[in-house]
Short mmCIF file of N, CA and C in Angstrom, two decimals:
data_model
loop_
_atom_site.label_atom_id
_atom_site.label_comp_id
_atom_site.label_asym_id
_atom_site.label_seq_id
_atom_site.Cartn_x
_atom_site.Cartn_y
_atom_site.Cartn_z
N MET A 1 0.84 -1.18 0.00
CA MET A 1 0.00 0.00 0.00
C MET A 1 0.89 1.25 0.00
N MET A 2 0.54 2.21 -0.82
CA MET A 2 1.31 3.44 -0.91
C MET A 2 0.93 4.38 0.22
N THR A 3 1.88 5.23 0.60
CA THR A 3 1.63 6.28 1.58
C THR A 3 1.58 7.60 0.84
N TYR A 4 0.59 8.40 1.11
CA TYR A 4 0.41 9.68 0.43
C TYR A 4 0.55 10.83 1.42
N LYS A 5 1.19 11.90 0.99
CA LYS A 5 1.28 13.11 1.80
C LYS A 5 0.32 14.13 1.19
N VAL A 6 -0.82 14.29 1.82
CA VAL A 6 -1.86 15.19 1.33
C VAL A 6 -1.69 16.54 2.02
N GLU A 7 -1.74 17.61 1.22
CA GLU A 7 -1.60 18.96 1.75
C GLU A 7 -2.82 19.79 1.38
N ARG A 8 -3.15 20.74 2.23
CA ARG A 8 -4.25 21.67 1.94
C ARG A 8 -3.68 22.87 1.20
N LEU A 9 -4.38 23.32 0.15
CA LEU A 9 -3.95 24.46 -0.65
C LEU A 9 -4.76 25.69 -0.28
N GLY A 10 -4.12 26.71 0.20
CA GLY A 10 -4.79 27.98 0.43
C GLY A 10 -6.01 27.89 1.33
N VAL A 11 -6.92 28.83 1.13
CA VAL A 11 -8.11 28.93 1.98
C VAL A 11 -9.36 28.33 1.32
N THR A 12 -9.22 27.80 0.12
CA THR A 12 -10.38 27.28 -0.60
C THR A 12 -10.80 25.89 -0.13
N GLY A 13 -9.93 25.22 0.62
CA GLY A 13 -10.24 23.87 1.06
C GLY A 13 -9.73 22.80 0.13
N ALA A 14 -9.10 23.20 -0.99
CA ALA A 14 -8.58 22.23 -1.96
C ALA A 14 -7.50 21.37 -1.30
N LEU A 15 -7.40 20.13 -1.74
CA LEU A 15 -6.38 19.21 -1.26
C LEU A 15 -5.49 18.80 -2.42
N PHE A 16 -4.19 18.59 -2.15
CA PHE A 16 -3.20 18.34 -3.18
C PHE A 16 -2.27 17.22 -2.72
N CYS A 17 -1.80 16.43 -3.69
CA CYS A 17 -0.86 15.35 -3.38
C CYS A 17 -0.04 15.02 -4.63
N CYS A 18 1.28 14.90 -4.47
CA CYS A 18 2.14 14.36 -5.53
C CYS A 18 2.35 12.89 -5.24
N PHE A 19 2.37 12.07 -6.30
CA PHE A 19 2.61 10.64 -6.11
C PHE A 19 3.33 10.09 -7.33
N GLU A 20 3.94 8.94 -7.16
CA GLU A 20 4.70 8.30 -8.24
C GLU A 20 4.05 6.98 -8.60
N HIS A 21 4.03 6.69 -9.89
CA HIS A 21 3.53 5.40 -10.37
C HIS A 21 4.36 5.02 -11.58
N GLU A 22 4.98 3.85 -11.52
CA GLU A 22 5.81 3.32 -12.60
C GLU A 22 6.87 4.34 -13.07
N GLY A 23 7.51 4.99 -12.10
CA GLY A 23 8.60 5.90 -12.42
C GLY A 23 8.19 7.29 -12.87
N ARG A 24 6.91 7.55 -12.96
CA ARG A 24 6.42 8.88 -13.35
C ARG A 24 5.77 9.54 -12.15
N VAL A 25 5.95 10.86 -12.07
CA VAL A 25 5.38 11.62 -10.96
C VAL A 25 4.16 12.38 -11.44
N TYR A 26 3.10 12.32 -10.67
CA TYR A 26 1.84 12.98 -10.99
C TYR A 26 1.43 13.89 -9.83
N SER A 27 0.58 14.85 -10.14
CA SER A 27 -0.03 15.66 -9.08
C SER A 27 -1.53 15.46 -9.15
N ALA A 28 -2.13 15.35 -7.98
CA ALA A 28 -3.58 15.16 -7.89
C ALA A 28 -4.14 16.25 -7.00
N GLN A 29 -5.31 16.73 -7.37
CA GLN A 29 -5.95 17.78 -6.59
C GLN A 29 -7.45 17.55 -6.59
N VAL A 30 -8.07 17.77 -5.44
CA VAL A 30 -9.52 17.75 -5.34
C VAL A 30 -9.95 19.10 -4.79
N ASP A 31 -10.89 19.72 -5.50
CA ASP A 31 -11.37 21.02 -5.05
C ASP A 31 -12.80 21.23 -5.54
N CYS A 32 -13.43 22.23 -4.98
CA CYS A 32 -14.81 22.56 -5.32
C CYS A 32 -14.85 23.21 -6.70
N VAL A 33 -15.78 22.77 -7.53
CA VAL A 33 -15.91 23.32 -8.88
C VAL A 33 -17.06 24.33 -8.87
N PRO A 34 -16.75 25.60 -9.19
CA PRO A 34 -17.81 26.62 -9.20
C PRO A 34 -18.95 26.24 -10.16
N PHE A 35 -20.14 26.54 -9.79
CA PHE A 35 -21.36 26.29 -10.58
C PHE A 35 -21.70 24.81 -10.73
N TYR A 36 -20.85 23.92 -10.23
CA TYR A 36 -21.11 22.49 -10.31
C TYR A 36 -21.74 22.01 -9.00
N GLY A 37 -21.37 22.68 -7.90
CA GLY A 37 -21.95 22.35 -6.62
C GLY A 37 -21.36 21.13 -5.96
N ALA A 38 -20.25 20.64 -6.48
CA ALA A 38 -19.59 19.48 -5.89
C ALA A 38 -18.09 19.62 -6.13
N ALA A 39 -17.34 18.68 -5.58
CA ALA A 39 -15.89 18.68 -5.76
C ALA A 39 -15.51 17.69 -6.86
N ALA A 40 -14.37 17.95 -7.49
CA ALA A 40 -13.85 17.08 -8.53
C ALA A 40 -12.36 16.88 -8.31
N CYS A 41 -11.87 15.75 -8.78
CA CYS A 41 -10.46 15.41 -8.67
C CYS A 41 -9.84 15.48 -10.07
N THR A 42 -8.66 16.07 -10.15
CA THR A 42 -7.93 16.16 -11.41
C THR A 42 -6.51 15.65 -11.19
N ILE A 43 -6.03 14.83 -12.11
CA ILE A 43 -4.66 14.31 -12.04
C ILE A 43 -3.93 14.73 -13.30
N CYS A 44 -2.73 15.29 -13.11
CA CYS A 44 -1.90 15.80 -14.20
C CYS A 44 -0.47 15.29 -14.02
N PRO A 45 0.34 15.33 -15.11
CA PRO A 45 1.77 15.06 -14.92
C PRO A 45 2.35 16.12 -14.00
N GLU A 46 3.40 15.79 -13.27
CA GLU A 46 3.96 16.72 -12.29
C GLU A 46 4.37 18.05 -12.91
N ASN A 47 4.95 18.02 -14.09
CA ASN A 47 5.46 19.24 -14.71
C ASN A 47 4.59 19.69 -15.88
N GLY A 48 3.29 19.59 -15.75
CA GLY A 48 2.42 19.99 -16.85
C GLY A 48 0.99 20.15 -16.39
N PHE A 49 0.19 20.71 -17.27
CA PHE A 49 -1.21 20.95 -16.93
C PHE A 49 -2.16 20.12 -17.79
N ASP A 50 -1.62 19.15 -18.52
CA ASP A 50 -2.48 18.28 -19.33
C ASP A 50 -3.23 17.35 -18.39
N GLU A 51 -4.54 17.46 -18.37
CA GLU A 51 -5.33 16.59 -17.51
C GLU A 51 -5.30 15.18 -18.06
N LEU A 52 -4.90 14.25 -17.22
CA LEU A 52 -4.87 12.85 -17.61
C LEU A 52 -6.09 12.11 -17.11
N TYR A 53 -6.69 12.64 -16.04
CA TYR A 53 -7.81 11.95 -15.42
C TYR A 53 -8.62 12.96 -14.63
N THR A 54 -9.91 12.91 -14.78
CA THR A 54 -10.80 13.77 -14.00
C THR A 54 -11.96 12.93 -13.50
N MET A 55 -12.32 13.14 -12.25
CA MET A 55 -13.42 12.39 -11.66
C MET A 55 -14.28 13.37 -10.86
N GLY A 56 -15.56 13.41 -11.14
CA GLY A 56 -16.48 14.31 -10.45
C GLY A 56 -17.09 13.66 -9.22
N ASP A 57 -17.78 14.48 -8.44
CA ASP A 57 -18.48 14.03 -7.23
C ASP A 57 -17.54 13.31 -6.25
N VAL A 58 -16.38 13.89 -6.04
CA VAL A 58 -15.39 13.35 -5.10
C VAL A 58 -15.53 14.12 -3.79
N PRO A 59 -15.60 13.43 -2.66
CA PRO A 59 -15.66 14.16 -1.40
C PRO A 59 -14.40 15.03 -1.22
N LEU A 60 -14.57 16.21 -0.73
CA LEU A 60 -13.46 17.14 -0.52
C LEU A 60 -12.77 16.78 0.81
N THR A 61 -12.21 15.55 0.80
CA THR A 61 -11.55 15.01 1.98
C THR A 61 -10.28 14.30 1.54
N GLU A 62 -9.42 14.02 2.51
CA GLU A 62 -8.20 13.27 2.21
C GLU A 62 -8.55 11.90 1.64
N ALA A 63 -9.53 11.24 2.20
CA ALA A 63 -9.96 9.93 1.72
C ALA A 63 -10.49 10.01 0.28
N GLY A 64 -11.21 11.09 -0.04
CA GLY A 64 -11.71 11.27 -1.41
C GLY A 64 -10.58 11.43 -2.40
N LEU A 65 -9.55 12.19 -2.05
CA LEU A 65 -8.40 12.37 -2.93
C LEU A 65 -7.64 11.07 -3.12
N ILE A 66 -7.41 10.36 -2.04
CA ILE A 66 -6.68 9.09 -2.13
C ILE A 66 -7.46 8.07 -2.96
N SER A 67 -8.76 8.04 -2.81
CA SER A 67 -9.60 7.14 -3.61
C SER A 67 -9.47 7.46 -5.10
N CYS A 68 -9.45 8.74 -5.44
CA CYS A 68 -9.29 9.17 -6.83
C CYS A 68 -7.93 8.71 -7.37
N ILE A 69 -6.87 8.88 -6.58
CA ILE A 69 -5.53 8.46 -6.99
C ILE A 69 -5.51 6.95 -7.23
N GLU A 70 -6.09 6.18 -6.32
CA GLU A 70 -6.09 4.73 -6.46
C GLU A 70 -6.87 4.27 -7.68
N LYS A 71 -7.96 4.94 -8.03
CA LYS A 71 -8.71 4.59 -9.24
C LYS A 71 -7.89 4.91 -10.48
N PHE A 72 -7.16 6.03 -10.46
CA PHE A 72 -6.28 6.40 -11.57
C PHE A 72 -5.19 5.34 -11.76
N VAL A 73 -4.57 4.92 -10.67
CA VAL A 73 -3.50 3.91 -10.75
C VAL A 73 -4.05 2.60 -11.30
N LYS A 74 -5.22 2.17 -10.86
CA LYS A 74 -5.84 0.94 -11.38
C LYS A 74 -6.12 1.07 -12.87
N MET A 75 -6.60 2.24 -13.30
CA MET A 75 -6.85 2.47 -14.73
C MET A 75 -5.56 2.35 -15.53
N LYS A 76 -4.46 2.92 -15.02
CA LYS A 76 -3.17 2.85 -15.71
C LYS A 76 -2.70 1.42 -15.81
N GLU A 77 -2.93 0.62 -14.78
CA GLU A 77 -2.49 -0.77 -14.79
C GLU A 77 -3.30 -1.61 -15.77
N VAL A 78 -4.57 -1.30 -15.93
CA VAL A 78 -5.42 -2.03 -16.89
C VAL A 78 -4.99 -1.71 -18.33
N ILE A 79 -4.64 -0.45 -18.57
CA ILE A 79 -4.23 -0.02 -19.92
C ILE A 79 -2.92 -0.70 -20.31
N ARG A 80 -2.07 -0.92 -19.35
CA ARG A 80 -0.77 -1.53 -19.61
C ARG A 80 -0.93 -2.86 -20.20
#
């Protein structure tokens, strides 16, 4: 099981985490989406803004962010 260091970003309540999978580093963030009324998770390469994975209706909690990361990792493993 991986260990994640989740950090809070600013005053908006957003949560952020960098993680590694198969030698690549990614950043994951869950935050409230204006006009959507819920939170969403977005995963990008560490040094870029190209969205690789987005998941809506994610709880704005550490557990919600980690769940999003784990689903992304499972998806990457299936594609392999």
